[in-house]
PDB file of C-alpha atoms in Angstrom:
ATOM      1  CA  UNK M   1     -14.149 -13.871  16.267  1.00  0.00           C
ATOM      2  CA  UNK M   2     -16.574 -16.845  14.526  1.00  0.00           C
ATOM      3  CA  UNK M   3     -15.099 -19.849  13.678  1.00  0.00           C
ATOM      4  CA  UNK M   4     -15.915 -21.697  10.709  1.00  0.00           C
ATOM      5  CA  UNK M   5     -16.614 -25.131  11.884  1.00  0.00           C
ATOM      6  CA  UNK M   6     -16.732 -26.529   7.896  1.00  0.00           C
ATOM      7  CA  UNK M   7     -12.657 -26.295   8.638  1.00  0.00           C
ATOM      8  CA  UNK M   8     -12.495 -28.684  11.572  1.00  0.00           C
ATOM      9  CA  UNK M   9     -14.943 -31.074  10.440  1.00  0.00           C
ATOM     10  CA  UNK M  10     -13.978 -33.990   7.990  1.00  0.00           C
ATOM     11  CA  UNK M  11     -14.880 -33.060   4.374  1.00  0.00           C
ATOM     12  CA  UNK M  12     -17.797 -35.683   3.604  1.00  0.00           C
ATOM     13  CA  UNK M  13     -17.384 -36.651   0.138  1.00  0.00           C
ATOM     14  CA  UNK M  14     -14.068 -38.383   1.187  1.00  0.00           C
ATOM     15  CA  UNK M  15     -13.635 -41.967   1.612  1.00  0.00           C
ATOM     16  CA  UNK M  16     -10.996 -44.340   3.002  1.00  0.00           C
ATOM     17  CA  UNK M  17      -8.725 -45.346   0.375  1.00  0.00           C
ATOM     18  CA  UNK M  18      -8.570 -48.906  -0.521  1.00  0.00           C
ATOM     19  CA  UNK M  19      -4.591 -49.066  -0.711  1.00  0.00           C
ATOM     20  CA  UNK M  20      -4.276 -48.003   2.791  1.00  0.00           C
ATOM     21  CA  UNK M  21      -6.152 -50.779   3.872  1.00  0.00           C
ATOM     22  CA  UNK M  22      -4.210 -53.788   1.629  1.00  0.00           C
ATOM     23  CA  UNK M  23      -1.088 -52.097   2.279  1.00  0.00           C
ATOM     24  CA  UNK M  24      -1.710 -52.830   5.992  1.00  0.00           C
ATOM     25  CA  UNK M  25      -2.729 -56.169   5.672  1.00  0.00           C
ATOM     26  CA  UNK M  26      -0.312 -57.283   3.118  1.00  0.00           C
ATOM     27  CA  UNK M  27       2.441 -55.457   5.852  1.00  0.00           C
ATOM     28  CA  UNK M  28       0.795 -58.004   8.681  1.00  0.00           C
ATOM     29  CA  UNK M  29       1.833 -60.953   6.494  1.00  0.00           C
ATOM     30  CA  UNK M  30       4.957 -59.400   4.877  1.00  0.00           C
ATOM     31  CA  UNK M  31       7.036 -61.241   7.846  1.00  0.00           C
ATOM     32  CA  UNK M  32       6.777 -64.267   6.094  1.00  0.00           C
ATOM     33  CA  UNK M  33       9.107 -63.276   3.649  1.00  0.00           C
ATOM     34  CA  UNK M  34      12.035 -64.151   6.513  1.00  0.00           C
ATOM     35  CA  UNK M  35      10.964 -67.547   6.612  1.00  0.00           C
ATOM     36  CA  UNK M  36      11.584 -68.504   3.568  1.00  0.00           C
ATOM     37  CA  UNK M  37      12.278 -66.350   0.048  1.00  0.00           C
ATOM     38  CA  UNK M  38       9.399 -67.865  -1.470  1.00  0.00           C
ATOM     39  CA  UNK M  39       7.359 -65.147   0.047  1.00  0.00           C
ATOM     40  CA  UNK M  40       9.259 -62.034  -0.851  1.00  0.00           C
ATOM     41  CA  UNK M  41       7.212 -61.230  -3.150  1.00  0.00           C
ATOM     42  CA  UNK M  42       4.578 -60.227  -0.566  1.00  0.00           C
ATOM     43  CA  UNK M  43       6.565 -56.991   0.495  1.00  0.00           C
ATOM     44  CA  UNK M  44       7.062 -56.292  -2.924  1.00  0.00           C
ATOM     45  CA  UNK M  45       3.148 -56.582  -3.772  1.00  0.00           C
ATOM     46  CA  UNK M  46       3.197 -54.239  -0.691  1.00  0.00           C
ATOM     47  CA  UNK M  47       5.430 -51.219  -1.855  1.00  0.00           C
ATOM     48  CA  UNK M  48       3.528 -51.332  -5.366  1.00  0.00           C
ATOM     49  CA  UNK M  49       0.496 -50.719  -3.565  1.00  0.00           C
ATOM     50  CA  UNK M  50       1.309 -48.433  -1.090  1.00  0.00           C
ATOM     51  CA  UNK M  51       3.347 -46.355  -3.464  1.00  0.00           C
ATOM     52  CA  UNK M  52      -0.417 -46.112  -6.192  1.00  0.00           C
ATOM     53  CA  UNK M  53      -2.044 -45.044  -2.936  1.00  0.00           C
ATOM     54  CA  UNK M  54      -0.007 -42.327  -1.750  1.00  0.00           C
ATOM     55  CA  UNK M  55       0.421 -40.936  -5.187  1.00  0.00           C
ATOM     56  CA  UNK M  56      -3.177 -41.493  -5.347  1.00  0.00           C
ATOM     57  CA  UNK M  57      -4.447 -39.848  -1.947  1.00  0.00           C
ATOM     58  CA  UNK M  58      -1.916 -37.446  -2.066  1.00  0.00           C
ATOM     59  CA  UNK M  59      -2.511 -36.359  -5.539  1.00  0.00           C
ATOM     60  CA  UNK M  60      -6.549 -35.980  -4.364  1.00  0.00           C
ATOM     61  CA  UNK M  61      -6.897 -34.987  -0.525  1.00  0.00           C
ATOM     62  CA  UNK M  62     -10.115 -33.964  -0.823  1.00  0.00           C
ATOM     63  CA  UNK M  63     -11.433 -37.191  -2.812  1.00  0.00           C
ATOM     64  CA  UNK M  64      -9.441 -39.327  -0.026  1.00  0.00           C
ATOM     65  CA  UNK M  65      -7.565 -40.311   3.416  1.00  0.00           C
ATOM     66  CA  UNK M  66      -5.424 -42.582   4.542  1.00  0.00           C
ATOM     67  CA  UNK M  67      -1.870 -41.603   3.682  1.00  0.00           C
ATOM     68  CA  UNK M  68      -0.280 -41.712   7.207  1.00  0.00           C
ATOM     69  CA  UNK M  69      -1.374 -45.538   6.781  1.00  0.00           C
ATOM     70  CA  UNK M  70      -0.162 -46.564   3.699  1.00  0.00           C
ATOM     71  CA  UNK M  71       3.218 -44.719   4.601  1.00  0.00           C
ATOM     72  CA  UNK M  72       3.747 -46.817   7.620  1.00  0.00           C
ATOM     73  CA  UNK M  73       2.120 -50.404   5.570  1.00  0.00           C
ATOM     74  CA  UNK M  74       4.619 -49.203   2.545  1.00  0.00           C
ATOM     75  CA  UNK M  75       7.761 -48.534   4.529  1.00  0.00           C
ATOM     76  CA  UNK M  76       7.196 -51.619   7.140  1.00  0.00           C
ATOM     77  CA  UNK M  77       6.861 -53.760   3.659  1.00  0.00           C
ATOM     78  CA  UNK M  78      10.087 -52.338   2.614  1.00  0.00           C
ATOM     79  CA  UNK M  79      11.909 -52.742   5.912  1.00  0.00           C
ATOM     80  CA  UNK M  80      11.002 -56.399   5.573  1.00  0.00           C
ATOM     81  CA  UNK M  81      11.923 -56.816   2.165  1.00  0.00           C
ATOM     82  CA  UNK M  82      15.362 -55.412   2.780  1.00  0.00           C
ATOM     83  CA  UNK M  83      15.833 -57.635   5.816  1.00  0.00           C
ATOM     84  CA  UNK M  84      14.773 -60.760   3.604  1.00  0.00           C
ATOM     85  CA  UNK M  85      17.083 -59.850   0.870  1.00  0.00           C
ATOM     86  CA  UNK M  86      20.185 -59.271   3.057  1.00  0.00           C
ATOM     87  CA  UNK M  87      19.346 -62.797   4.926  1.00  0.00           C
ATOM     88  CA  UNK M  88      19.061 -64.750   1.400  1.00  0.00           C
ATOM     89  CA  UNK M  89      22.545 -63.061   0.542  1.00  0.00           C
ATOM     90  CA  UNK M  90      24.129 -64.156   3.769  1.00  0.00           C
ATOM     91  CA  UNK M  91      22.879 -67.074   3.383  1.00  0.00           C
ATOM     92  CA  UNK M  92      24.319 -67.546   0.156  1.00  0.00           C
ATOM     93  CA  UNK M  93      27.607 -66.670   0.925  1.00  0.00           C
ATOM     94  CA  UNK M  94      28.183 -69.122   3.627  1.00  0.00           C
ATOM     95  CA  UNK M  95      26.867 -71.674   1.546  1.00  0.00           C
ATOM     96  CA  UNK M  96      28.893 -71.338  -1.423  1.00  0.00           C
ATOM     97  CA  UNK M  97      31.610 -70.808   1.324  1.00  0.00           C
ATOM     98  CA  UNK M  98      30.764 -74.262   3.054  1.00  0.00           C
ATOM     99  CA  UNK M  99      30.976 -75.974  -0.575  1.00  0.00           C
ATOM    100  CA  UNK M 100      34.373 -74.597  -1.598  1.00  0.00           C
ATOM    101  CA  UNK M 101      36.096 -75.657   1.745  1.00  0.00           C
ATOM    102  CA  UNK M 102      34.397 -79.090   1.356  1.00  0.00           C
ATOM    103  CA  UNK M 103      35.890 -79.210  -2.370  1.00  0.00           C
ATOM    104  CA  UNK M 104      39.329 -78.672  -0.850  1.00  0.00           C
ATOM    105  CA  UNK M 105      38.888 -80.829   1.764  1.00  0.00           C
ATOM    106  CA  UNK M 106      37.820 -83.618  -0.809  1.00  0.00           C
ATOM    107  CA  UNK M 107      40.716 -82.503  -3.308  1.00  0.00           C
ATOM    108  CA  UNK M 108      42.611 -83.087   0.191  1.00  0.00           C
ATOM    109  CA  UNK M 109      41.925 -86.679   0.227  1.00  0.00           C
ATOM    110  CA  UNK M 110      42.773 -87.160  -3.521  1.00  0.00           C
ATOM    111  CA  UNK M 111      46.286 -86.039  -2.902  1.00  0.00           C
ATOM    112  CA  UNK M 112      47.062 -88.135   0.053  1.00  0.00           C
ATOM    113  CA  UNK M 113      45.078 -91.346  -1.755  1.00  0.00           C
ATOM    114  CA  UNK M 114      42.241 -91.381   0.840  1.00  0.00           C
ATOM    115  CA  UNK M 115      40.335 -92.936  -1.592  1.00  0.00           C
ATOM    116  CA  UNK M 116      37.750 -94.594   0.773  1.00  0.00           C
ATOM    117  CA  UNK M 117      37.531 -91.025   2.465  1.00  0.00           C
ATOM    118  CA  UNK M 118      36.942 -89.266  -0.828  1.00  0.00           C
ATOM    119  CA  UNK M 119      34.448 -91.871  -1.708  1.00  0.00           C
ATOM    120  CA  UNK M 120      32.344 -91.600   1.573  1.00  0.00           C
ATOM    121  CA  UNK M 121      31.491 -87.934   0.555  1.00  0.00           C
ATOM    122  CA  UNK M 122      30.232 -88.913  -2.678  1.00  0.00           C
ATOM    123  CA  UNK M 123      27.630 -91.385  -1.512  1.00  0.00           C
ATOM    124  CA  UNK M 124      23.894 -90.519   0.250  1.00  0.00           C
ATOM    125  CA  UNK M 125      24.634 -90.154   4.349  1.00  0.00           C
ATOM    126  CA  UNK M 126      22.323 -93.025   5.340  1.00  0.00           C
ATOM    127  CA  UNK M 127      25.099 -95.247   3.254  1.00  0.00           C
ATOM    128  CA  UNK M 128      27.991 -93.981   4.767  1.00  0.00           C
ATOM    129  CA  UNK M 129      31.039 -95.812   7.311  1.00  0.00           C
ATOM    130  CA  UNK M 130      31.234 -93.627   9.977  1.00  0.00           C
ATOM    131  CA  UNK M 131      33.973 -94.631  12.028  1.00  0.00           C
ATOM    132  CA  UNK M 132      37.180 -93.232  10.380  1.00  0.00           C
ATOM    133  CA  UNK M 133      39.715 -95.649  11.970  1.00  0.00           C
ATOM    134  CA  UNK M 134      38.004 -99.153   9.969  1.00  0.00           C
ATOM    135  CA  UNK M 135      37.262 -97.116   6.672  1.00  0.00           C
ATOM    136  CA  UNK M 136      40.182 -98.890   4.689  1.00  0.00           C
ATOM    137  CA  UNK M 137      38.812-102.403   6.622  1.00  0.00           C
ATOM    138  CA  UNK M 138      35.376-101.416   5.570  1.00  0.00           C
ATOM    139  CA  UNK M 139      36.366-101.111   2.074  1.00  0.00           C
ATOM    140  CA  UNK M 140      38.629-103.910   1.855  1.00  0.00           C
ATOM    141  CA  UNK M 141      35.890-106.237   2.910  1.00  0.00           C
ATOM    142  CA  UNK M 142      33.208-105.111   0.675  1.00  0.00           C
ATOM    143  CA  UNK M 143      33.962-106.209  -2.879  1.00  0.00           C
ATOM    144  CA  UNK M 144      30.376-104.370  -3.718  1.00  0.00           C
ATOM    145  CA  UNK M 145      31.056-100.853  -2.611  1.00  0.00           C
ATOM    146  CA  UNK M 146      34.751-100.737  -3.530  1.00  0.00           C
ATOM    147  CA  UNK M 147      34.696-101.433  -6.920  1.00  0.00           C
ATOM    148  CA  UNK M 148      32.076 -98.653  -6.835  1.00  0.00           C
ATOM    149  CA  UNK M 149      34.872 -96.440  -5.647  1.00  0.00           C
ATOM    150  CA  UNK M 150      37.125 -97.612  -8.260  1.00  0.00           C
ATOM    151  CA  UNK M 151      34.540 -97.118 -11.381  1.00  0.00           C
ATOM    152  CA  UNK M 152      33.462 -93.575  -9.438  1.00  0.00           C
ATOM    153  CA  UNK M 153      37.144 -92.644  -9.556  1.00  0.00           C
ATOM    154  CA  UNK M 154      37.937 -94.076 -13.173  1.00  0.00           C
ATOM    155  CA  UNK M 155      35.761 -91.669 -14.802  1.00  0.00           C
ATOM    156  CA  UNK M 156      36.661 -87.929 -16.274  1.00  0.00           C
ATOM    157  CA  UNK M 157      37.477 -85.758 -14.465  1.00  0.00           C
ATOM    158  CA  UNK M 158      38.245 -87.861 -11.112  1.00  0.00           C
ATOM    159  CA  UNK M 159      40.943 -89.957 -13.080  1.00  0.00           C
ATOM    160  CA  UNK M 160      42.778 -86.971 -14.368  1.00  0.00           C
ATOM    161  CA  UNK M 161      42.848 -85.131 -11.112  1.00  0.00           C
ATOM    162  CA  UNK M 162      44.127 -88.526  -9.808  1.00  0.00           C
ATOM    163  CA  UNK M 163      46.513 -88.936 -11.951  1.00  0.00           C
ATOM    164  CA  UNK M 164      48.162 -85.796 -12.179  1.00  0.00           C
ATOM    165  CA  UNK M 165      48.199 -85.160  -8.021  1.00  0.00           C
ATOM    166  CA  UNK M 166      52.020 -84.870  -7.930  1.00  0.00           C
ATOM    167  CA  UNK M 167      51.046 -81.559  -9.930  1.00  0.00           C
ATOM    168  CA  UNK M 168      48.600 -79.745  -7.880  1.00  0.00           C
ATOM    169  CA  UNK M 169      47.417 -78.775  -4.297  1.00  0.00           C
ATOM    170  CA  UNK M 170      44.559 -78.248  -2.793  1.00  0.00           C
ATOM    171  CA  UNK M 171      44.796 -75.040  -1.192  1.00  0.00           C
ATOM    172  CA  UNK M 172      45.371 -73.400  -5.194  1.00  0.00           C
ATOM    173  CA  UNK M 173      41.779 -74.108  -6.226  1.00  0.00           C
ATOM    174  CA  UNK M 174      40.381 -71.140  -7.689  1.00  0.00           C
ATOM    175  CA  UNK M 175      36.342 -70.353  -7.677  1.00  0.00           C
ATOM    176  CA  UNK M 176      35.834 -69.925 -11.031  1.00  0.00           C
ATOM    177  CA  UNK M 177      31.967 -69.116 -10.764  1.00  0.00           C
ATOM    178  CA  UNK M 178      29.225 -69.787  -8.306  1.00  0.00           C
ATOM    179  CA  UNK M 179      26.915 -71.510 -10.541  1.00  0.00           C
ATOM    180  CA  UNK M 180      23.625 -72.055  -9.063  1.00  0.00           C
ATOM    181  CA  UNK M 181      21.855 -72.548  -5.295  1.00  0.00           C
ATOM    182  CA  UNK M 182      18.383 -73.808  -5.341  1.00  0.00           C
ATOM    183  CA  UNK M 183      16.556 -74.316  -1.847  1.00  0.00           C
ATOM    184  CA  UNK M 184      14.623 -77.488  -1.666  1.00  0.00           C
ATOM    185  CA  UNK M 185      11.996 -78.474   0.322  1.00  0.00           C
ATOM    186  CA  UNK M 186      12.568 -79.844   4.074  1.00  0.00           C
ATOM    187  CA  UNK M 187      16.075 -77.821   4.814  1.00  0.00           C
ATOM    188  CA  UNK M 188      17.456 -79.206   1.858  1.00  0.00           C
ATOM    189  CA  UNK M 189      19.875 -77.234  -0.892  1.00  0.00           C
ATOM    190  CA  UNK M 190      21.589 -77.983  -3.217  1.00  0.00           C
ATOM    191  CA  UNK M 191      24.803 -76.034  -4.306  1.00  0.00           C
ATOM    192  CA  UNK M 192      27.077 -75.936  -7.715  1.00  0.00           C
ATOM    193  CA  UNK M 193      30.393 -74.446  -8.195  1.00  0.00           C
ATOM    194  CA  UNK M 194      32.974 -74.208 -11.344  1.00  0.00           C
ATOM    195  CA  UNK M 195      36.433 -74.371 -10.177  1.00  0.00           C
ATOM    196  CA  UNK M 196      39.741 -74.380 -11.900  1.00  0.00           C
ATOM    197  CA  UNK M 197      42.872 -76.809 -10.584  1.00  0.00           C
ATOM    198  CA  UNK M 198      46.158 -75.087 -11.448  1.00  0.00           C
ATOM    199  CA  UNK M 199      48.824 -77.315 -12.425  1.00  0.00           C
ATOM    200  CA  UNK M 200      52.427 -77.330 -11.657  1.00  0.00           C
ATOM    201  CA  UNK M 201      53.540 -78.673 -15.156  1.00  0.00           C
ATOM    202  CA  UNK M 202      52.706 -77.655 -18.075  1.00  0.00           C
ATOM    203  CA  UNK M 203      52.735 -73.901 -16.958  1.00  0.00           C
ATOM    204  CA  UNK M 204      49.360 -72.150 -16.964  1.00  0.00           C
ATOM    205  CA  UNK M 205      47.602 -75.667 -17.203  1.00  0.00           C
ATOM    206  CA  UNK M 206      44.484 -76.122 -14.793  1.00  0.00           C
ATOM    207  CA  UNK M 207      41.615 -79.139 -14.700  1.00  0.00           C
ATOM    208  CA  UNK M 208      38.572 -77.452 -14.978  1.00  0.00           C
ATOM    209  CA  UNK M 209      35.608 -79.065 -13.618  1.00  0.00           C
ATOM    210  CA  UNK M 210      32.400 -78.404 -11.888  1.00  0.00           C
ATOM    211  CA  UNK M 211      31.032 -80.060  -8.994  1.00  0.00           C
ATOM    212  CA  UNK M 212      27.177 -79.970  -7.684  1.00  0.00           C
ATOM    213  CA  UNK M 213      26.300 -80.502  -3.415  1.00  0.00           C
ATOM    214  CA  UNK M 214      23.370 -81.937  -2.043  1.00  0.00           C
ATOM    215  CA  UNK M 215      23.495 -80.553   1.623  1.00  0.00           C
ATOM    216  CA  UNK M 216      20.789 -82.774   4.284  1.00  0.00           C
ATOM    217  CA  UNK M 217      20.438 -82.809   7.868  1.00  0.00           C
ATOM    218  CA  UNK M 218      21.743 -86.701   9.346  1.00  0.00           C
ATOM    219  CA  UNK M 219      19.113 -88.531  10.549  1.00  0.00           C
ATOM    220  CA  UNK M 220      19.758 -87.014  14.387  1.00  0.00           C
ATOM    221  CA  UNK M 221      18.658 -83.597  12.904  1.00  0.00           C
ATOM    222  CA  UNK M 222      21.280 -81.965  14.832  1.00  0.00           C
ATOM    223  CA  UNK M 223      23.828 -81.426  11.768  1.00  0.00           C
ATOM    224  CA  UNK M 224      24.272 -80.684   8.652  1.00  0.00           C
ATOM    225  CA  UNK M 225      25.640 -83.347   6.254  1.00  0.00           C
ATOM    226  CA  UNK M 226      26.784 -82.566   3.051  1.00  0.00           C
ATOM    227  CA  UNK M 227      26.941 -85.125  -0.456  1.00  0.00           C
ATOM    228  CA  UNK M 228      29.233 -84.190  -3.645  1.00  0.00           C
ATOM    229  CA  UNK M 229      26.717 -85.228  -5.968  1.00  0.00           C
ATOM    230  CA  UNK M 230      28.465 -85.315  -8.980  1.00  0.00           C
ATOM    231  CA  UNK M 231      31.706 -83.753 -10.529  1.00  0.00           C
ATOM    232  CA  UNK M 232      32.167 -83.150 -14.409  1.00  0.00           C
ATOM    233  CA  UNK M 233      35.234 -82.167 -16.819  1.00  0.00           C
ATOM    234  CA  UNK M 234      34.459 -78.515 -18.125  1.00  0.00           C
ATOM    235  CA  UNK M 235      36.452 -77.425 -21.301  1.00  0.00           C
TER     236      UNK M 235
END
């Protein structure tokens, strides 16, 4: 029996497709999506073109090869893109979960008139009193940075939820919205939430307000340190 050699040998008028070639490279840098979600789009740019060259080389097999390439370029780009996209939503979570409990934890101070306390995580960490046990001391012997407190605490919608704290409690906030988290440069974020404040009397009342976090590592870099950066009245 002859054998046709023609059918073993490589047909010569194909050529090396182009997309199985950027789909590898683009899958060699596609790791950098997990470093920070800037770069997510690079797995994306990756599926695109590995899913135009496998339609392409697969639609034309004697034009072009290739395919087993751009399958495994395409599919490491979406493996990557997956694992990006479940990090950033993790990563959401427990930061809009960090703000809330900070929220009550502030609200916490309100209602048992820690007002030095309260104050503290309203001002930049490089400014702050540390030590716990002299806060009301350090207050009471700076005339500059307590009538800050007082003027912080005299505006809307800090002097309503202090002066209705015999009709609410902390642990009834209610999330009303997660508004916005924007990652800033050098480990930096900054978080805003919409909450509503039921009240006790009238029924059905709540304060509505919304309050925006600015979360920075202490100068130590070993922790996190987060700043309510401001709180406003919504309607």
């Amino acid at each position: 029996m002859s054998t046709n050699h023609s059918d073993s040998l490589e047909n010569p008028y194909q050529s090396f497709h182009w997309a199985a070639i950027v789909t590898s490279v683009i899958a060699l840098t596609a790791p950098l999506c997990l470093v920070t979600p800037a770069f997510a789009f690079i797995p994306v740019v990756g599926i695109a073109v590995g899913v135009f060259g496998y339609l392409t080389i697969s639609s034309k097999p004697e034009i072009y090869y290739g395919i087993k390439l751009t399958i495994i370029g395409t599919m490491t780009s979406l493996l990557l893109l997956v694992w990006s996209v479940t990090g950033i939503i993790k990563t959401s979570e427990y930061y809009y979960g960090v703000a809330f409990d900070n929220t009550i934890k502030w609200l916490t101070y309100l209602k048992e008139d820690e007002l030095p306390a309260a104050h503290q995580v309203m001002i930049s960490v490089e400014h702050r009193q540390h030590d716990a046990q002299i806060l009301n001391q350090y207050y009471d012997n700076n005339k500059g940075i307590y009538d800050d407190m007082l003027s912080q605490f005299a505006k809307p919608p800090m002097n309503l939820l202090l002066a209705k704290k015999d009709k609410w409690n902390p642990q009834d906030l209610i999330l009303v919205e997660d508004v916005e988290l924007l990652d800033l440069k050098k480990n930096k974020i900054r978080v805003t939430q919409h909450y509503h404040l039921p009240l006790s009397d009238p029924p059905d009342a709540v304060i509505s307000f919304r309050i925006q976090y600015f979360r920075v590592y202490d100068s130590a870099g070993r922790a996190s340190q987060w700043q309510l950066e401001y709180i406003t009245g919504v309607e």
